[in-house]
Tab-separated table of C-alpha atoms and ligand atoms in Angstrom:
chain	number	residue	atom	x	y	z
J	808	MET	CA	136.225	102.529	30.313
J	809	LYS	CA	133.666	101.748	32.968
J	810	LYS	CA	130.159	100.906	31.892
J	811	GLN	CA	127.594	102.690	34.023
J	812	GLU	CA	124.219	101.707	35.438
J	813	THR	CA	121.864	99.409	33.528
J	814	ASN	CA	119.417	100.760	30.984
J	815	SER	CA	115.990	101.410	32.409
J	816	LEU	CA	112.968	101.416	30.118
J	817	GLU	CA	112.587	105.144	30.819
J	818	LYS	CA	116.124	105.769	29.628
J	819	ILE	CA	115.590	103.860	26.371
J	820	VAL	CA	112.211	105.517	25.708
J	821	SER	CA	113.669	108.955	26.325
J	822	PHE	CA	116.729	108.248	24.152
J	823	CYS	CA	114.497	106.995	21.323
J	824	LYS	CA	112.435	110.178	21.360
J	825	ARG	CA	115.298	112.642	21.956
J	826	ARG	CA	117.369	111.250	19.099
J	827	GLY	CA	114.551	110.664	16.619
J	828	PHE	CA	114.365	106.865	16.698
J	829	VAL	CA	110.823	106.235	17.966
J	830	TYR	CA	107.960	108.645	18.680
J	831	PRO	CA	104.656	107.878	20.392
J	832	SER	CA	101.983	107.988	17.694
J	833	SER	CA	99.466	110.865	17.462
J	834	GLU	CA	101.150	112.810	20.242
J	835	ILE	CA	99.497	116.102	19.357
J	836	TYR	CA	96.150	114.400	20.051
J	837	GLY	CA	97.368	113.061	23.362
J	838	GLY	CA	98.854	109.830	22.003
J	839	PHE	CA	97.302	106.573	20.871
J	840	GLY	CA	97.757	103.462	22.988
J	841	ALA	CA	100.518	101.097	21.989
J	842	ILE	CA	101.134	102.529	18.535
J	843	TYR	CA	104.505	104.065	17.680
J	844	ASP	CA	106.102	105.902	14.787
J	845	TYR	CA	109.688	105.570	13.671
J	846	GLY	CA	111.779	108.680	13.095
J	847	HIS	CA	114.773	109.133	10.786
J	848	TYR	CA	117.306	107.031	12.723
J	849	GLY	CA	114.626	104.542	13.768
J	850	ILE	CA	113.624	103.712	10.212
J	851	LEU	CA	117.271	103.499	9.129
J	852	LEU	CA	117.993	101.046	11.944
J	853	LYS	CA	114.792	99.073	11.328
J	854	ASN	CA	115.557	98.749	7.622
J	855	ASN	CA	119.099	97.570	8.390
J	856	ILE	CA	117.814	94.877	10.779
J	857	ARG	CA	115.243	93.806	8.197
J	858	ASP	CA	117.933	93.646	5.497
J	859	ALA	CA	120.247	91.620	7.760
J	860	TRP	CA	117.428	89.107	8.309
J	861	TRP	CA	116.517	89.017	4.603
J	862	ARG	CA	120.154	88.502	3.643
J	863	ALA	CA	120.481	85.493	5.964
J	864	MET	CA	117.053	84.036	5.245
J	865	VAL	CA	116.661	84.628	1.495
J	866	GLN	CA	119.692	86.131	-0.267
J	867	LEU	CA	122.229	83.626	1.023
J	868	ARG	CA	119.972	80.623	0.559
J	869	GLU	CA	118.945	78.598	-2.460
J	870	ASP	CA	115.989	76.954	-0.728
J	871	VAL	CA	114.047	80.049	0.373
J	872	VAL	CA	112.090	82.474	-1.815
J	873	GLY	CA	110.563	85.832	-0.955
J	874	LEU	CA	106.976	87.044	-0.837
J	875	ASP	CA	105.079	90.220	-0.045
J	876	SER	CA	101.433	89.309	0.446
J	877	ALA	CA	98.600	91.727	1.202
J	878	ILE	CA	97.488	92.616	4.717
J	879	PHE	CA	93.855	91.941	3.839
J	880	MET	CA	92.967	88.382	2.920
J	881	HIS	CA	89.739	86.516	2.315
J	882	PRO	CA	87.996	86.505	5.732
J	883	GLN	CA	87.671	82.724	5.544
J	884	THR	CA	91.474	82.559	5.940
J	885	TRP	CA	91.179	83.379	9.629
J	886	VAL	CA	88.227	81.110	10.203
J	887	ALA	CA	90.164	78.182	8.705
J	888	SER	CA	93.290	78.960	10.709
J	889	GLY	CA	91.320	78.969	13.952
J	890	HIS	CA	92.060	82.632	14.716
J	891	VAL	CA	88.455	83.894	14.592
J	892	ALA	CA	87.360	81.336	17.161
J	893	GLY	CA	90.445	81.024	19.267
J	894	PHE	CA	92.929	83.913	19.070
J	895	ASN	CA	92.112	85.347	22.479
J	896	ASP	CA	93.738	86.641	25.618
J	897	PRO	CA	92.192	86.536	29.106
J	898	GLN	CA	91.057	89.996	30.207
J	899	VAL	CA	90.299	91.382	33.670
J	900	ASP	CA	88.648	94.795	34.239
J	901	CYS	CA	88.902	97.023	37.282
J	902	LYS	CA	85.360	98.109	38.167
J	903	GLU	CA	86.663	101.219	39.944
J	904	CYS	CA	89.170	102.853	37.580
J	905	LYS	CA	87.951	100.998	34.440
J	906	ASN	CA	91.473	99.953	33.476
J	907	ARG	CA	91.883	96.693	31.629
J	908	PHE	CA	94.567	94.055	32.245
J	909	ARG	CA	95.760	90.781	30.840
J	910	ALA	CA	94.972	88.235	33.526
J	911	ASP	CA	98.168	86.268	32.902
J	912	HIS	CA	100.178	89.490	33.375
J	913	LEU	CA	98.437	90.163	36.705
J	914	LEU	CA	99.349	86.631	37.774
J	915	GLU	CA	102.963	87.157	36.669
J	916	GLU	CA	103.263	89.818	39.381
J	917	PHE	CA	102.736	86.979	41.890
J	918	GLY	CA	105.374	84.816	40.237
J	919	LEU	CA	102.763	82.626	38.525
J	920	ASN	CA	103.402	81.766	34.888
J	921	LEU	CA	100.014	81.030	33.280
J	922	ASP	CA	100.998	82.262	29.854
J	923	LYS	CA	99.416	79.319	28.018
J	924	ALA	CA	96.831	78.292	30.616
J	925	THR	CA	93.121	77.789	29.988
J	926	LEU	CA	90.549	80.367	31.109
J	927	GLU	CA	89.462	78.002	33.897
J	928	GLU	CA	93.003	77.621	35.218
J	929	ILE	CA	93.469	81.394	35.159
J	930	ASN	CA	90.227	82.078	37.013
J	931	LYS	CA	91.132	79.434	39.607
J	932	ALA	CA	94.497	81.144	40.234
J	933	LEU	CA	92.801	84.566	40.428
J	934	ASP	CA	90.231	83.223	42.907
J	935	GLU	CA	92.937	81.885	45.181
J	936	LEU	CA	94.625	85.302	45.248
J	937	ARG	CA	91.246	86.962	45.814
J	938	GLN	CA	90.545	84.723	48.809
J	939	ASP	CA	93.949	85.590	50.260
J	940	LYS	CA	93.021	89.281	49.743
J	941	LYS	CA	96.102	89.707	47.582
J	942	LEU	CA	94.436	90.523	44.259
J	943	LYS	CA	94.430	94.291	43.629
J	944	CYS	CA	94.208	96.628	40.660
J	945	PRO	CA	97.808	97.616	39.783
J	946	VAL	CA	96.608	101.147	38.942
J	947	CYS	CA	94.172	102.211	41.709
J	948	GLY	CA	94.632	99.441	44.287
J	949	SER	CA	90.926	98.486	44.299
J	950	LYS	CA	90.055	94.857	45.012
J	951	ASN	CA	86.995	95.152	42.778
J	952	LEU	CA	88.261	93.224	39.756
J	953	THR	CA	86.128	91.154	37.369
J	954	GLU	CA	86.841	87.521	36.666
J	955	ALA	CA	88.834	86.814	33.517
J	956	LYS	CA	86.976	86.621	30.219
J	957	VAL	CA	88.205	86.016	26.685
J	958	PHE	CA	89.098	88.981	24.539
J	959	SER	CA	89.687	88.530	20.792
J	960	LEU	CA	92.987	89.833	19.498
J	961	MET	CA	91.711	90.078	15.932
J	962	VAL	CA	91.438	93.595	14.490
J	963	LYS	CA	88.302	93.911	12.368
J	964	SER	CA	87.514	96.279	9.555
J	965	ASN	CA	85.025	96.556	6.679
J	966	LEU	CA	85.653	96.528	2.955
J	967	GLY	CA	83.174	96.830	0.137
J	968	SER	CA	80.329	99.092	-0.931
J	969	PRO	CA	78.702	101.411	1.635
J	970	THR	CA	75.531	99.308	1.625
J	971	ASP	CA	77.547	96.308	2.723
J	972	GLU	CA	79.146	98.242	5.496
J	973	LEU	CA	77.171	96.984	8.417
J	974	SER	CA	76.600	93.502	7.111
J	975	GLU	CA	78.696	90.571	8.233
J	976	LYS	CA	79.621	90.031	4.572
J	977	SER	CA	81.914	93.024	4.515
J	978	VAL	CA	83.887	92.105	7.642
J	979	VAL	CA	87.594	91.661	7.038
J	980	TYR	CA	90.475	91.182	9.440
J	981	LEU	CA	93.820	92.882	9.503
J	982	ARG	CA	96.210	89.946	9.575
J	983	PRO	CA	97.371	89.016	13.087
J	984	GLU	CA	100.466	87.239	11.683
J	985	THR	CA	102.113	87.452	8.289
J	986	CYS	CA	102.362	83.694	7.721
J	987	GLY	CA	98.680	83.513	6.673
J	988	GLY	CA	99.611	85.097	3.349
J	989	ILE	CA	102.378	82.542	2.859
J	990	TYR	CA	99.942	79.608	3.167
J	991	LEU	CA	97.588	81.237	0.660
J	992	GLU	CA	100.372	81.857	-1.862
J	993	TYR	CA	102.090	78.479	-1.370
J	994	LYS	CA	100.214	77.025	-4.367
J	995	ASN	CA	101.183	79.927	-6.644
J	996	VAL	CA	104.797	79.585	-5.552
J	997	LEU	CA	104.682	75.840	-6.343
J	998	ASP	CA	103.087	76.429	-9.748
J	999	THR	CA	105.366	79.276	-10.822
J	1000	LEU	CA	108.770	78.651	-9.234
J	1001	HIS	CA	108.572	74.836	-8.915
J	1002	PRO	CA	110.685	74.567	-5.758
J	1003	LYS	CA	111.667	71.117	-4.505
J	1004	LEU	CA	110.916	70.069	-0.938
J	1005	PRO	CA	112.218	71.166	1.486
J	1006	PHE	CA	111.864	74.856	0.655
J	1007	GLY	CA	110.901	78.041	2.445
J	1008	ILE	CA	108.868	81.170	1.753
J	1009	ALA	CA	109.869	84.284	3.670
J	1010	GLN	CA	108.213	87.624	4.119
J	1011	VAL	CA	108.377	90.803	6.155
J	1012	GLY	CA	105.283	92.843	6.828
J	1013	LYS	CA	102.828	94.455	9.174
J	1014	ALA	CA	100.628	92.507	11.554
J	1015	PHE	CA	97.901	93.774	13.874
J	1016	ARG	CA	96.687	92.523	17.229
J	1017	ASN	CA	94.204	94.108	19.555
J	1018	GLU	CA	96.494	93.586	22.554
J	1019	ILE	CA	94.566	94.196	25.780
J	1020	VAL	CA	97.343	96.004	27.498
J	1021	ALA	CA	100.129	96.744	25.185
J	1022	ARG	CA	102.846	97.719	27.592
J	1023	GLN	CA	106.608	97.882	27.551
J	1024	PHE	CA	107.079	100.406	24.759
J	1025	ILE	CA	107.653	98.797	21.341
J	1026	PHE	CA	108.005	95.309	22.838
J	1027	ARG	CA	104.266	94.684	22.509
J	1028	THR	CA	102.228	96.934	20.236
J	1029	ARG	CA	98.961	96.754	18.347
J	1030	GLU	CA	100.594	97.396	14.971
J	1031	PHE	CA	103.977	95.765	14.415
J	1032	GLU	CA	106.131	94.080	11.812
J	1033	GLN	CA	106.930	90.408	11.637
J	1034	MET	CA	109.650	88.614	9.712
J	1035	GLU	CA	108.497	85.062	9.131
J	1036	MET	CA	109.752	82.101	7.157
J	1037	GLN	CA	107.632	79.012	6.577
J	1038	TYR	CA	109.657	75.938	5.638
J	1039	PHE	CA	107.729	73.235	3.771
J	1040	LEU	CA	109.017	69.695	4.166
J	1041	LYS	CA	108.267	65.995	4.347
J	1042	PRO	CA	107.277	64.885	7.864
J	1043	GLU	CA	110.377	62.688	8.146
J	1044	GLN	CA	112.596	65.733	7.467
J	1045	MET	CA	111.144	67.728	10.372
J	1046	GLU	CA	113.453	66.695	13.179
J	1047	GLU	CA	116.692	67.361	11.320
J	1048	LYS	CA	115.559	70.615	9.717
J	1049	TYR	CA	114.054	71.919	12.943
J	1050	GLU	CA	117.394	71.509	14.719
J	1051	LYS	CA	119.211	73.080	11.777
J	1052	TRP	CA	116.998	76.172	11.738
J	1053	LYS	CA	117.246	76.521	15.509
J	1054	GLN	CA	121.022	76.625	15.140
J	1055	LEU	CA	120.916	79.050	12.185
J	1056	ARG	CA	118.668	81.476	14.007
J	1057	TRP	CA	120.763	81.275	17.187
J	1058	ASP	CA	123.928	81.997	15.192
J	1059	TRP	CA	122.295	85.033	13.547
J	1060	TYR	CA	121.984	86.743	16.935
J	1061	LEU	CA	125.632	86.054	17.764
J	1062	GLU	CA	126.728	87.267	14.322
J	1063	TYR	CA	125.082	90.626	14.961
J	1064	GLY	CA	126.745	91.151	18.343
J	1065	ILE	CA	124.274	89.722	20.861
J	1066	PRO	CA	126.357	88.087	23.607
J	1067	LYS	CA	125.818	84.360	24.139
J	1068	ASP	CA	124.902	84.837	27.781
J	1069	LYS	CA	122.115	87.314	26.933
J	1070	ILE	CA	120.003	84.846	24.970
J	1071	HIS	CA	118.607	81.455	25.846
J	1072	TRP	CA	116.061	78.928	24.607
J	1073	TYR	CA	112.649	78.674	26.197
J	1074	LYS	CA	110.892	75.397	25.495
J	1075	HIS	CA	107.085	75.538	25.397
J	1076	GLU	CA	105.683	72.661	27.412
J	1077	LYS	CA	102.064	73.448	26.565
J	1078	LEU	CA	101.794	73.290	22.803
J	1079	ALA	CA	99.080	74.541	20.504
J	1080	HIS	CA	97.009	71.562	19.303
J	1081	TYR	CA	98.779	71.494	15.901
J	1082	ALA	CA	102.342	71.997	17.132
J	1083	SER	CA	104.810	69.243	17.895
J	1084	GLN	CA	107.660	71.507	19.038
J	1085	ALA	CA	107.945	75.157	19.977
J	1086	TYR	CA	111.015	76.973	21.221
J	1087	ASP	CA	111.529	80.690	21.731
J	1088	ILE	CA	114.751	82.627	21.683
J	1089	GLU	CA	114.556	84.924	24.694
J	1090	PHE	CA	116.763	87.964	25.216
J	1091	ASP	CA	117.726	89.366	28.588
J	1092	PHE	CA	116.288	92.898	28.230
J	1093	GLN	CA	117.889	95.253	30.772
J	1094	ALA	CA	115.050	97.700	30.195
J	1095	LEU	CA	112.339	95.087	30.805
J	1096	GLY	CA	113.952	93.416	33.782
J	1097	GLY	CA	114.834	90.027	32.339
J	1098	PHE	CA	114.462	87.414	29.640
J	1099	LYS	CA	111.584	87.926	27.174
J	1100	GLU	CA	110.663	86.263	23.873
J	1101	VAL	CA	112.030	87.746	20.679
J	1102	GLU	CA	111.610	84.865	18.217
J	1103	GLY	CA	109.603	81.674	17.993
J	1104	ILE	CA	110.561	78.505	16.114
J	1105	HIS	CA	107.600	76.239	15.695
J	1106	ALA	CA	106.942	72.833	14.152
J	1107	ARG	CA	103.360	73.229	12.890
J	1108	GLY	CA	102.770	69.830	11.268
J	1109	ASP	CA	100.318	69.874	8.338
J	1110	TRP	CA	97.751	71.935	10.245
J	1111	ASP	CA	97.906	75.060	8.092
J	1112	LEU	CA	97.796	73.463	4.661
J	1113	SER	CA	95.203	70.882	5.638
J	1114	GLN	CA	92.936	73.544	7.156
J	1115	HIS	CA	93.189	75.784	4.083
J	1116	ALA	CA	92.754	72.836	1.697
J	1117	LYS	CA	89.637	71.767	3.569
J	1118	SER	CA	88.219	75.250	3.825
J	1119	SER	CA	88.947	76.410	0.258
J	1120	GLY	CA	88.575	73.133	-1.597
J	1121	ALA	CA	91.935	73.724	-3.305
J	1122	ASP	CA	94.388	70.882	-3.793
J	1123	LEU	CA	97.454	71.919	-1.785
J	1124	THR	CA	99.348	68.656	-2.142
J	1125	TYR	CA	102.857	68.459	-3.535
J	1126	PHE	CA	103.901	65.942	-6.167
J	1127	ASP	CA	107.381	64.540	-5.726
J	1128	ASP	CA	108.793	63.841	-9.232
J	1129	GLU	CA	111.393	61.432	-7.917
J	1130	THR	CA	109.333	59.220	-5.630
J	1131	LYS	CA	106.079	59.818	-7.557
J	1132	GLU	CA	104.503	60.442	-4.175
J	1133	ARG	CA	101.774	63.024	-3.563
J	1134	LEU	CA	101.776	64.511	-0.072
J	1135	LEU	CA	100.694	67.448	2.022
J	1136	PRO	CA	103.905	69.077	3.244
J	1137	HIS	CA	104.470	69.790	6.914
J	1138	ILE	CA	105.664	73.206	8.011
J	1139	MET	CA	108.147	74.600	10.464
J	1140	GLU	CA	108.409	78.318	10.924
J	1141	THR	CA	110.749	80.942	12.253
J	1142	SER	CA	108.875	84.035	13.387
J	1143	VAL	CA	110.350	87.205	14.813
J	1144	GLY	CA	109.092	90.731	15.507
J	1145	LEU	CA	111.115	93.422	13.758
J	1146	ASN	CA	110.195	96.134	16.274
J	1147	ARG	CA	111.055	93.811	19.128
J	1148	LEU	CA	114.447	93.153	17.560
J	1149	LEU	CA	115.022	96.897	17.273
J	1150	LEU	CA	114.350	97.236	21.007
J	1151	MET	CA	116.673	94.295	21.665
J	1152	PHE	CA	119.541	95.810	19.671
J	1153	LEU	CA	119.106	99.208	21.368
J	1154	ASP	CA	118.897	97.626	24.812
J	1155	ASN	CA	122.049	95.654	24.108
J	1156	ALA	CA	124.021	98.521	22.567
J	1157	TYR	CA	123.076	101.661	24.498
J	1158	THR	CA	125.952	102.375	26.865
J	1159	GLU	CA	126.817	105.261	29.123
J	1160	GLU	CA	130.471	105.241	30.042
J	1161	ASP	CA	133.321	107.318	31.384
J	1162	VAL	CA	135.740	108.427	28.718
J	1163	ASP	CA	139.186	107.041	29.388
J	1164	PRO	CA	141.046	110.037	30.944
J	1165	SER	CA	144.195	109.090	29.014
J	1166	SER	CA	142.426	109.198	25.640
J	1167	ALA	CA	142.988	112.040	23.174
J	1168	GLU	CA	139.401	113.208	23.513
J	1169	ALA	CA	139.499	113.476	27.298
J	1170	SER	CA	142.851	115.240	27.362
J	1171	GLU	CA	141.598	117.713	24.800
J	1172	GLY	CA	138.822	118.585	27.227
J	1173	ARG	CA	136.114	116.947	25.176
J	1174	GLY	CA	134.028	115.675	28.052
J	1175	GLU	CA	134.459	112.889	30.534
J	1176	GLN	CA	131.263	110.959	29.859
J	1177	ARG	CA	129.608	109.718	26.748
J	1178	ALA	CA	126.543	107.807	25.641
J	1179	VAL	CA	127.391	105.428	22.826
J	1180	LEU	CA	125.383	102.954	20.809
J	1181	LYS	CA	127.764	100.009	20.441
J	1182	ILE	CA	125.835	98.383	17.656
J	1183	ASP	CA	127.120	96.168	14.853
J	1184	LYS	CA	128.443	98.427	12.079
J	1185	ARG	CA	126.155	96.837	9.515
J	1186	LEU	CA	123.109	97.795	11.554
J	1187	ALA	CA	124.209	101.331	12.468
J	1188	PRO	CA	121.734	103.908	11.038
J	1189	VAL	CA	124.503	106.203	9.807
J	1190	LYS	CA	127.770	104.628	8.719
J	1191	ILE	CA	130.047	107.643	8.343
J	1192	ALA	CA	129.777	111.264	9.521
J	1193	ILE	CA	131.864	113.895	7.764
J	1194	PHE	CA	132.891	117.163	9.418
J	1195	PRO	CA	134.866	120.248	8.478
J	1196	LEU	CA	136.985	121.191	11.516
J	1197	LEU	CA	135.467	124.705	11.490
J	1198	LYS	CA	132.212	125.740	9.888
J	1199	ASN	CA	133.341	129.274	9.068
J	1200	LYS	CA	136.265	128.246	6.839
J	1201	PRO	CA	134.825	127.857	3.320
J	1202	ASN	CA	137.786	125.768	2.089
J	1203	LEU	CA	137.351	123.219	4.886
J	1204	VAL	CA	133.592	123.093	4.332
J	1205	ALA	CA	133.965	122.670	0.561
J	1206	LYS	CA	136.441	119.802	0.937
J	1207	ALA	CA	134.296	118.076	3.588
J	1208	ARG	CA	131.206	118.365	1.392
J	1209	GLU	CA	133.124	116.948	-1.577
J	1210	ILE	CA	134.044	113.873	0.525
J	1211	TYR	CA	130.496	113.608	1.872
J	1212	LEU	CA	128.964	113.722	-1.610
J	1213	ALA	CA	131.331	110.991	-2.821
J	1214	LEU	CA	130.878	108.673	0.182
J	1215	ARG	CA	127.111	108.993	0.392
J	1216	THR	CA	126.699	107.211	-2.919
J	1217	LYS	CA	128.024	104.066	-1.174
J	1218	TYR	CA	127.122	104.479	2.521
J	1219	PHE	CA	124.478	106.262	4.541
J	1220	CYS	CA	126.433	109.377	5.540
J	1221	GLU	CA	125.776	112.542	7.478
J	1222	PHE	CA	127.402	115.951	7.055
J	1223	ASP	CA	127.676	117.903	10.302
J	1224	ASP	CA	129.270	121.291	10.945
J	1225	ASN	CA	127.294	122.228	14.058
J	1226	GLY	CA	129.111	122.949	17.323
J	1227	ASN	CA	132.648	121.860	18.102
J	1228	ILE	CA	134.172	118.536	17.050
J	1229	GLY	CA	133.732	117.052	20.533
J	1230	LYS	CA	129.996	117.694	20.455
J	1231	ARG	CA	129.724	116.245	16.984
J	1232	TYR	CA	131.535	113.065	18.119
J	1233	ARG	CA	129.118	112.736	21.049
J	1234	ARG	CA	126.086	113.151	18.791
J	1235	GLN	CA	127.366	110.498	16.403
J	1236	ASP	CA	128.410	108.145	19.237
J	1237	GLU	CA	124.902	108.237	20.637
J	1238	ILE	CA	123.294	107.149	17.367
J	1239	GLY	CA	126.003	104.532	16.815
J	1240	THR	CA	127.895	105.985	13.819
J	1241	PRO	CA	131.002	103.775	13.506
J	1242	TYR	CA	133.291	106.344	11.830
J	1243	CYS	CA	133.720	110.123	11.781
J	1244	VAL	CA	135.865	111.813	9.155
J	1245	THR	CA	137.282	115.275	9.880
J	1246	VAL	CA	138.748	117.638	7.319
J	1247	ASP	CA	141.282	119.936	9.006
J	1248	PHE	CA	143.996	122.395	8.030
J	1249	GLU	CA	146.521	119.608	7.462
J	1250	THR	CA	144.174	118.177	4.851
J	1251	LEU	CA	144.345	121.352	2.795
J	1252	GLU	CA	147.845	122.556	3.520
J	1253	LYS	CA	149.884	119.406	3.948
J	1254	ASP	CA	148.925	115.917	2.935
J	1255	ASP	CA	145.422	115.695	1.457
J	1256	SER	CA	144.520	113.243	4.205
J	1257	VAL	CA	141.736	113.282	6.808
J	1258	THR	CA	141.269	112.061	10.368
J	1259	VAL	CA	139.126	108.958	10.732
J	1260	ARG	CA	137.898	108.348	14.258
J	1261	ASP	CA	136.593	104.990	15.445
J	1262	ARG	CA	133.404	105.006	17.597
J	1263	ASP	CA	134.371	102.207	19.984
J	1264	SER	CA	138.089	102.729	20.536
J	1265	MET	CA	137.882	106.519	19.952
J	1266	LYS	CA	141.253	106.104	18.213
J	1267	GLN	CA	142.069	108.397	15.317
J	1268	GLU	CA	144.159	107.723	12.249
J	1269	ARG	CA	145.142	109.742	9.191
J	1270	VAL	CA	143.892	108.335	5.906
J	1271	PRO	CA	144.692	109.842	2.479
J	1272	ILE	CA	141.481	111.003	0.779
J	1273	LYS	CA	142.333	108.939	-2.281
J	1274	ASP	CA	142.352	105.762	-0.102
J	1275	LEU	CA	139.099	106.470	1.785
J	1276	GLU	CA	136.914	104.342	-0.429
J	1277	GLN	CA	139.164	101.284	-0.066
J	1278	PHE	CA	139.568	101.998	3.674
J	1279	PHE	CA	135.799	101.857	4.246
J	1280	LEU	CA	135.387	98.902	1.913
J	1281	GLU	CA	137.642	96.949	4.289
J	1282	LYS	CA	135.928	98.281	7.407
J	1283	PHE	CA	132.413	97.437	6.256
J	1284	LYS	CA	133.072	94.143	4.550
J	1285	SER	CA	130.884	91.340	5.876
U	244	LIG	N1	103.259	82.901	13.124
U	244	LIG	C1	103.622	82.672	14.457
U	244	LIG	C2	103.450	83.823	15.335
U	244	LIG	O1	102.927	84.863	14.958
U	244	LIG	P1	103.896	84.670	17.774
U	244	LIG	O2	104.710	84.052	18.888
U	244	LIG	O3	102.511	85.074	18.068
U	244	LIG	O4	103.969	83.621	16.578
U	244	LIG	C3	105.986	85.789	16.700
U	244	LIG	O5	104.685	85.926	17.216
U	244	LIG	C4	106.834	86.989	17.058
U	244	LIG	O6	106.179	88.191	16.667
U	244	LIG	C5	107.079	87.148	18.564
U	244	LIG	O7	108.166	86.371	18.991
U	244	LIG	C6	107.375	88.634	18.658
U	244	LIG	O8	108.730	88.893	18.339
U	244	LIG	C7	106.487	89.236	17.578
U	244	LIG	N2	105.247	89.768	18.164
U	244	LIG	C8	104.109	89.097	18.443
U	244	LIG	N3	103.177	89.923	18.959
U	244	LIG	C9	103.722	91.155	19.004
U	244	LIG	C10	103.262	92.447	19.425
U	244	LIG	N4	102.026	92.640	19.882
U	244	LIG	N5	104.115	93.491	19.324
U	244	LIG	C11	105.362	93.321	18.833
U	244	LIG	N6	105.845	92.133	18.418
U	244	LIG	C12	105.045	91.062	18.497
């Protein structure tokens, strides 16, 4: 089977909407910039990715515990962490069309990578382009662009009584990263679960950033979900554990079907003042034209705990029973965007291909082309689809529904009797359903077995109904 042209962003966006994965938010009001909603298959896929991460990071580990902290935290949290003063992006405005751009993104168009540069460095690079008459608004072409200025990414809100509403006292921030809640609950975790160093705290949850230009679909949005794990350790353990976690995270991508040559490490040369090492896993997005960050692995030193200890007055040290030493643990983190991973898995799996002319489906006139989501079975939104061969034969329908009702207690299943079998296969292929079960006349009249068809090979086999449960147990074992 020949794979066809690469996936453009337009193709992925249109597929996501057409098949109920991702919808633009507030569409009936004309949309709402860089916010998206997840439809039926989207939420199923997102939950499966989240569960796969949780399984690797918490369930299969004895040194990591879970947490679900609140989105709102004491406002001082974000002062102590440095976010209120310093979580900014450089912004440029077009004076003609009033569009707003991230200065480092404008510079990217000229092959300049100033991702982590200072405002001065960015303005110097912009000035050089301006002098060469190369700097133009990407929307209207005007050369009337402002210089870059800082733009806070923090999303503000107000909590409290109405009289407080306009006072500074009631200002709260929607968390820009989930790890803030982990630092605040670290002491409670120590006091209640008594973990021994090194140990991790993991959580999945929403984060909010007032991205200047949130482009590229769900790659960069203003509301998104992060999956973060903060690993607390002694400073001398950092090097070994950092390498270990890098390897574990790399292997996770391979385990879930991402080819080795589609990911690589990006080493940050310019580090945040508290970081001693920072690497990103980047994925080669077909739809975004190249390698982009999906996950960051950062050695953060004792910055977070020392800042919060100083700011709150709480004692955040750890007492080592064995060495009788009291110390402030250092932290390394793994941090990944769930929505970004969803885009990565779709980009990697969405395939348009010619159906092998010698295959049963082609020879039965079931279409020469198909779109198929070749995604790991464990991540597939629907695991098994069950069909009666014909929808107007009550005996076939009754048997198919009986199988569906039994299987759905174990797997996410779909019953479908719409259109002919070929169309049903195509619908299930496109959303990545690994197996389709068809109840036909042989089932009722001959052998009490059904046809099971495999998404990738399109091969069919007869399986006795009584063996179906065991059959799928084998197929889905991980
Ligand atoms: N606690 C560390 C931290 O938040 P980050 O590099 O800012 O680090 C980590 O974010 C991950 O979160 C990124 O690699 C990306 O996958 C995801 N992410 C960050 N901003 C995002 C946005 N605006 N939209 C979607 N995902 C985002």
